[in-house]
PDB file of C-alpha atoms in Angstrom:
ATOM      1  CA  MET B   1      16.814 -12.513   6.783  1.00  0.00           C
ATOM      2  CA  THR B   2      15.585 -13.625   3.372  1.00  0.00           C
ATOM      3  CA  LEU B   3      12.089 -12.556   2.412  1.00  0.00           C
ATOM      4  CA  PRO B   4       9.652 -15.097   0.993  1.00  0.00           C
ATOM      5  CA  SER B   5       9.112 -14.550  -2.741  1.00  0.00           C
ATOM      6  CA  ALA B   6       5.934 -14.554  -4.807  1.00  0.00           C
ATOM      7  CA  ASN B   7       6.884 -15.841  -8.260  1.00  0.00           C
ATOM      8  CA  SER B   8       3.443 -16.707  -9.613  1.00  0.00           C
ATOM      9  CA  VAL B   9      -0.190 -15.620  -9.575  1.00  0.00           C
ATOM     10  CA  ARG B  10      -3.100 -17.990  -9.114  1.00  0.00           C
ATOM     11  CA  ARG B  11      -6.880 -17.692  -9.440  1.00  0.00           C
ATOM     12  CA  GLY B  12      -9.130 -19.971  -7.434  1.00  0.00           C
ATOM     13  CA  PHE B  13      -7.630 -20.909  -4.068  1.00  0.00           C
ATOM     14  CA  ASP B  14      -8.762 -21.690  -0.561  1.00  0.00           C
ATOM     15  CA  THR B  15      -8.165 -19.490   2.458  1.00  0.00           C
ATOM     16  CA  PRO B  16      -5.311 -17.010   1.908  1.00  0.00           C
ATOM     17  CA  ALA B  17      -2.640 -16.434   4.557  1.00  0.00           C
ATOM     18  CA  ALA B  18      -3.189 -12.672   4.207  1.00  0.00           C
ATOM     19  CA  THR B  19      -4.488  -9.969   1.884  1.00  0.00           C
ATOM     20  CA  ILE B  20      -2.853  -6.970   0.265  1.00  0.00           C
ATOM     21  CA  THR B  21      -4.959  -3.988  -0.782  1.00  0.00           C
ATOM     22  CA  LEU B  22      -3.546  -1.915  -3.661  1.00  0.00           C
ATOM     23  CA  ASP B  23      -4.743   0.801  -6.021  1.00  0.00           C
ATOM     24  CA  GLU B  24      -4.459   0.260  -9.787  1.00  0.00           C
ATOM     25  CA  THR B  25      -1.008   1.818 -10.076  1.00  0.00           C
ATOM     26  CA  ALA B  26       0.406  -0.316  -7.268  1.00  0.00           C
ATOM     27  CA  ARG B  27      -1.230  -3.440  -8.787  1.00  0.00           C
ATOM     28  CA  HIS B  28       0.791  -3.072 -12.016  1.00  0.00           C
ATOM     29  CA  ARG B  29       4.086  -4.571 -10.934  1.00  0.00           C
ATOM     30  CA  ARG B  30       6.796  -7.088 -11.659  1.00  0.00           C
ATOM     31  CA  ARG B  31       9.314  -6.892  -8.848  1.00  0.00           C
ATOM     32  CA  MET B  32       9.120  -5.066  -5.532  1.00  0.00           C
ATOM     33  CA  ARG B  33       9.067  -5.510  -1.775  1.00  0.00           C
ATOM     34  CA  MET B  34       5.481  -5.658  -0.518  1.00  0.00           C
ATOM     35  CA  VAL B  35       3.785  -5.769   2.883  1.00  0.00           C
ATOM     36  CA  SER B  36       0.419  -7.441   3.431  1.00  0.00           C
ATOM     37  CA  ASP B  37      -2.529  -5.865   5.176  1.00  0.00           C
ATOM     38  CA  ARG B  38      -2.549  -6.400   8.936  1.00  0.00           C
ATOM     39  CA  LEU B  39      -3.578  -9.841  10.132  1.00  0.00           C
ATOM     40  CA  GLU B  40      -5.976 -10.322  13.057  1.00  0.00           C
ATOM     41  CA  ASN B  41      -3.026 -10.553  15.457  1.00  0.00           C
ATOM     42  CA  GLY B  42      -1.675  -7.214  14.184  1.00  0.00           C
ATOM     43  CA  SER B  43       1.281  -8.672  12.287  1.00  0.00           C
ATOM     44  CA  THR B  44       1.979  -8.417   8.547  1.00  0.00           C
ATOM     45  CA  ILE B  45       3.746 -10.564   5.981  1.00  0.00           C
ATOM     46  CA  THR B  46       6.615  -8.885   4.155  1.00  0.00           C
ATOM     47  CA  PHE B  47       7.537 -10.524   0.847  1.00  0.00           C
ATOM     48  CA  LEU B  48       9.234  -9.931  -2.473  1.00  0.00           C
ATOM     49  CA  LEU B  49       7.011  -9.861  -5.555  1.00  0.00           C
ATOM     50  CA  ASP B  50       9.221 -11.352  -8.279  1.00  0.00           C
ATOM     51  CA  LEU B  51       7.166 -12.109 -11.391  1.00  0.00           C
ATOM     52  CA  PRO B  52       8.668 -12.998 -14.794  1.00  0.00           C
ATOM     53  CA  GLN B  53       7.090  -9.883 -16.345  1.00  0.00           C
ATOM     54  CA  ALA B  54       5.083  -6.852 -15.269  1.00  0.00           C
ATOM     55  CA  ARG B  55       1.342  -7.423 -15.135  1.00  0.00           C
ATOM     56  CA  LEU B  56      -1.795  -5.946 -13.665  1.00  0.00           C
ATOM     57  CA  LEU B  57      -2.703  -7.851 -10.533  1.00  0.00           C
ATOM     58  CA  CYS B  58      -6.494  -8.172 -10.417  1.00  0.00           C
ATOM     59  CA  HIS B  59      -8.883  -8.248  -7.480  1.00  0.00           C
ATOM     60  CA  GLY B  60      -9.000 -11.859  -6.294  1.00  0.00           C
ATOM     61  CA  ASP B  61      -5.598 -12.902  -7.664  1.00  0.00           C
ATOM     62  CA  GLY B  62      -3.448 -14.944  -5.306  1.00  0.00           C
ATOM     63  CA  LEU B  63       0.272 -14.230  -5.014  1.00  0.00           C
ATOM     64  CA  VAL B  64       1.863 -17.624  -4.362  1.00  0.00           C
ATOM     65  CA  LEU B  65       4.781 -17.419  -1.942  1.00  0.00           C
ATOM     66  CA  ASP B  66       7.644 -19.904  -2.295  1.00  0.00           C
ATOM     67  CA  ASP B  67       6.626 -21.455   1.054  1.00  0.00           C
ATOM     68  CA  GLY B  68       3.119 -22.216  -0.332  1.00  0.00           C
ATOM     69  CA  ARG B  69       1.192 -19.446   1.411  1.00  0.00           C
ATOM     70  CA  ILE B  70      -1.055 -17.238  -0.726  1.00  0.00           C
ATOM     71  CA  ILE B  71      -1.536 -13.487  -0.393  1.00  0.00           C
ATOM     72  CA  GLU B  72      -4.880 -12.409  -1.877  1.00  0.00           C
ATOM     73  CA  VAL B  73      -4.878  -9.181  -3.903  1.00  0.00           C
ATOM     74  CA  ARG B  74      -7.688  -6.736  -3.206  1.00  0.00           C
ATOM     75  CA  ALA B  75      -8.371  -3.758  -5.458  1.00  0.00           C
ATOM     76  CA  GLU B  76      -8.512  -0.571  -3.409  1.00  0.00           C
ATOM     77  CA  PRO B  77     -11.380   1.785  -4.262  1.00  0.00           C
ATOM     78  CA  GLU B  78     -10.094   4.979  -5.884  1.00  0.00           C
ATOM     79  CA  PRO B  79     -11.603   8.392  -6.645  1.00  0.00           C
ATOM     80  CA  LEU B  80     -12.926   8.005 -10.183  1.00  0.00           C
ATOM     81  CA  MET B  81     -15.298   9.672 -12.628  1.00  0.00           C
ATOM     82  CA  GLU B  82     -18.041   7.584 -14.205  1.00  0.00           C
ATOM     83  CA  VAL B  83     -18.852   8.922 -17.666  1.00  0.00           C
ATOM     84  CA  ARG B  84     -22.085   8.183 -19.527  1.00  0.00           C
ATOM     85  CA  GLY B  85     -23.299   9.278 -22.924  1.00  0.00           C
ATOM     86  CA  SER B  86     -26.821   9.950 -24.162  1.00  0.00           C
ATOM     87  CA  ASP B  87     -26.692   6.763 -26.286  1.00  0.00           C
ATOM     88  CA  ALA B  88     -24.184   4.178 -27.525  1.00  0.00           C
ATOM     89  CA  ARG B  89     -22.933   6.395 -30.389  1.00  0.00           C
ATOM     90  CA  HIS B  90     -22.366   9.319 -28.020  1.00  0.00           C
ATOM     91  CA  LEU B  91     -20.462   7.078 -25.563  1.00  0.00           C
ATOM     92  CA  LEU B  92     -18.296   5.840 -28.431  1.00  0.00           C
ATOM     93  CA  SER B  93     -17.484   9.429 -29.383  1.00  0.00           C
ATOM     94  CA  LEU B  94     -16.586  10.205 -25.757  1.00  0.00           C
ATOM     95  CA  ALA B  95     -14.343   7.124 -25.677  1.00  0.00           C
ATOM     96  CA  TRP B  96     -12.554   8.394 -28.776  1.00  0.00           C
ATOM     97  CA  GLN B  97     -11.921  11.768 -27.105  1.00  0.00           C
ATOM     98  CA  ILE B  98     -10.578  10.037 -23.988  1.00  0.00           C
ATOM     99  CA  GLY B  99      -8.380   7.699 -26.040  1.00  0.00           C
ATOM    100  CA  ASN B 100      -7.028  10.609 -28.053  1.00  0.00           C
ATOM    101  CA  ARG B 101      -5.674  11.958 -24.752  1.00  0.00           C
ATOM    102  CA  HIS B 102      -4.041   8.610 -23.891  1.00  0.00           C
ATOM    103  CA  LEU B 103      -5.911   8.278 -20.601  1.00  0.00           C
ATOM    104  CA  ALA B 104      -6.259   4.961 -18.814  1.00  0.00           C
ATOM    105  CA  ALA B 105      -9.954   4.028 -18.981  1.00  0.00           C
ATOM    106  CA  GLU B 106     -12.216   1.222 -17.833  1.00  0.00           C
ATOM    107  CA  ILE B 107     -14.865   0.718 -20.518  1.00  0.00           C
ATOM    108  CA  THR B 108     -18.193  -1.110 -20.412  1.00  0.00           C
ATOM    109  CA  GLU B 109     -21.178  -1.069 -22.769  1.00  0.00           C
ATOM    110  CA  THR B 110     -22.816   1.729 -20.771  1.00  0.00           C
ATOM    111  CA  MET B 111     -20.053   3.790 -19.151  1.00  0.00           C
ATOM    112  CA  ILE B 112     -16.387   4.712 -18.949  1.00  0.00           C
ATOM    113  CA  ARG B 113     -14.446   5.100 -15.712  1.00  0.00           C
ATOM    114  CA  LEU B 114     -11.458   7.434 -15.433  1.00  0.00           C
ATOM    115  CA  ARG B 115      -9.314   8.883 -12.697  1.00  0.00           C
ATOM    116  CA  ARG B 116     -10.727  12.200 -11.521  1.00  0.00           C
ATOM    117  CA  ASP B 117      -9.402  15.172 -13.464  1.00  0.00           C
ATOM    118  CA  HIS B 118     -11.209  18.514 -13.492  1.00  0.00           C
ATOM    119  CA  VAL B 119      -9.927  19.468 -16.963  1.00  0.00           C
ATOM    120  CA  ILE B 120     -11.133  16.184 -18.507  1.00  0.00           C
ATOM    121  CA  ARG B 121     -14.417  16.470 -16.564  1.00  0.00           C
ATOM    122  CA  ASP B 122     -15.059  19.931 -18.027  1.00  0.00           C
ATOM    123  CA  MET B 123     -14.220  18.708 -21.542  1.00  0.00           C
ATOM    124  CA  LEU B 124     -16.577  15.712 -21.237  1.00  0.00           C
ATOM    125  CA  ILE B 125     -19.426  17.795 -19.818  1.00  0.00           C
ATOM    126  CA  GLY B 126     -18.866  20.262 -22.660  1.00  0.00           C
ATOM    127  CA  LEU B 127     -19.328  17.323 -25.056  1.00  0.00           C
ATOM    128  CA  GLY B 128     -22.671  16.459 -23.426  1.00  0.00           C
ATOM    129  CA  ALA B 129     -21.533  13.647 -21.121  1.00  0.00           C
ATOM    130  CA  THR B 130     -22.978  12.930 -17.710  1.00  0.00           C
ATOM    131  CA  VAL B 131     -20.086  12.705 -15.219  1.00  0.00           C
ATOM    132  CA  GLN B 132     -20.469  11.383 -11.682  1.00  0.00           C
ATOM    133  CA  ASP B 133     -17.787  11.056  -8.977  1.00  0.00           C
ATOM    134  CA  ILE B 134     -17.530   7.562  -7.527  1.00  0.00           C
ATOM    135  CA  GLU B 135     -15.182   5.502  -5.352  1.00  0.00           C
ATOM    136  CA  ALA B 136     -14.495   2.091  -6.905  1.00  0.00           C
ATOM    137  CA  PRO B 137     -11.675  -0.266  -7.849  1.00  0.00           C
ATOM    138  CA  PHE B 138     -10.097   0.849 -11.143  1.00  0.00           C
ATOM    139  CA  VAL B 139      -9.487  -1.799 -13.795  1.00  0.00           C
ATOM    140  CA  PRO B 140      -8.490  -0.005 -17.017  1.00  0.00           C
ATOM    141  CA  GLU B 141      -8.299  -1.628 -20.424  1.00  0.00           C
ATOM    142  CA  GLY B 142      -5.001  -3.266 -21.335  1.00  0.00           C
ATOM    143  CA  GLY B 143      -2.777  -1.522 -23.829  1.00  0.00           C
ATOM    144  CA  ALA B 144      -2.564  -2.422 -27.500  1.00  0.00           C
ATOM    145  CA  TYR B 145       0.687  -4.300 -26.948  1.00  0.00           C
ATOM    146  CA  GLY B 146      -0.470  -6.519 -24.107  1.00  0.00           C
ATOM    147  CA  GLY B 147       0.088  -4.282 -21.099  1.00  0.00           C
ATOM    148  CA  VAL B 148      -1.818  -1.725 -19.131  1.00  0.00           C
ATOM    149  CA  HIS B 149      -1.708   1.631 -20.866  1.00  0.00           C
ATOM    150  CA  ALA B 150      -0.124   3.862 -18.277  1.00  0.00           C
ATOM    151  CA  SER B 151      -0.655   7.591 -18.547  1.00  0.00           C
ATOM    152  CA  HIS B 152       2.272   9.448 -20.014  1.00  0.00           C
ATOM    153  CA  HIS B 153       3.297  12.974 -20.808  1.00  0.00           C
ATOM    154  CA  HIS B 154       3.112  14.041 -24.421  1.00  0.00           C
ATOM    155  CA  ASP B 155       6.311  16.047 -24.076  1.00  0.00           C
ATOM    156  CA  ASP B 156       8.215  12.764 -23.633  1.00  0.00           C
ATOM    157  CA  HIS B 157       7.858  11.612 -27.250  1.00  0.00           C
ATOM    158  CA  ASP B 158       6.639  12.446 -30.714  1.00  0.00           C
ATOM    159  CA  HIS B 159       3.836  10.340 -32.143  1.00  0.00           C
ATOM    160  CA  GLY B 160       2.864  12.303 -35.191  1.00  0.00           C
ATOM    161  CA  HIS B 161      -0.122  14.298 -33.999  1.00  0.00           C
ATOM    162  CA  SER B 162      -0.975  17.250 -31.818  1.00  0.00           C
ATOM    163  CA  HIS B 163      -3.305  17.424 -28.800  1.00  0.00           C
ATOM    164  CA  ASP B 164      -4.096  21.123 -29.127  1.00  0.00           C
TER     165      ASP B 164
END
């Protein structure tokens, strides 16, 4: 049996055939077998995501199946930390510290969201940040070269500076 394929992503559509709820990591994909959330009748739609390039699927995107049906992407709430500074300059300094550790971060004018990490929490609190645990969809900034900046281990490469 051949699975239907989703080869494109669309914004703005009518009623979807189904939804699929994914965390941020699972929303950054190019090609993989996926299964929708359960429909009212208890069934699911199994399909192949087959996009031309990897991309972050956003809440509300529609995966267009080759038979015309649309699967709506929903961003799953994740355990995050919401970081706030005492003022804009302090928040900017906190953002620099987070960026220096190559952490995926969602940034607004008033706060930064990160995946929960007790070591990073302690560092940020030590720098005067207010840190609150929340559950929310995670939509980190895209990377400098057009993609989502995935976390990586510093032992995997040399980039000319130390994180000690």
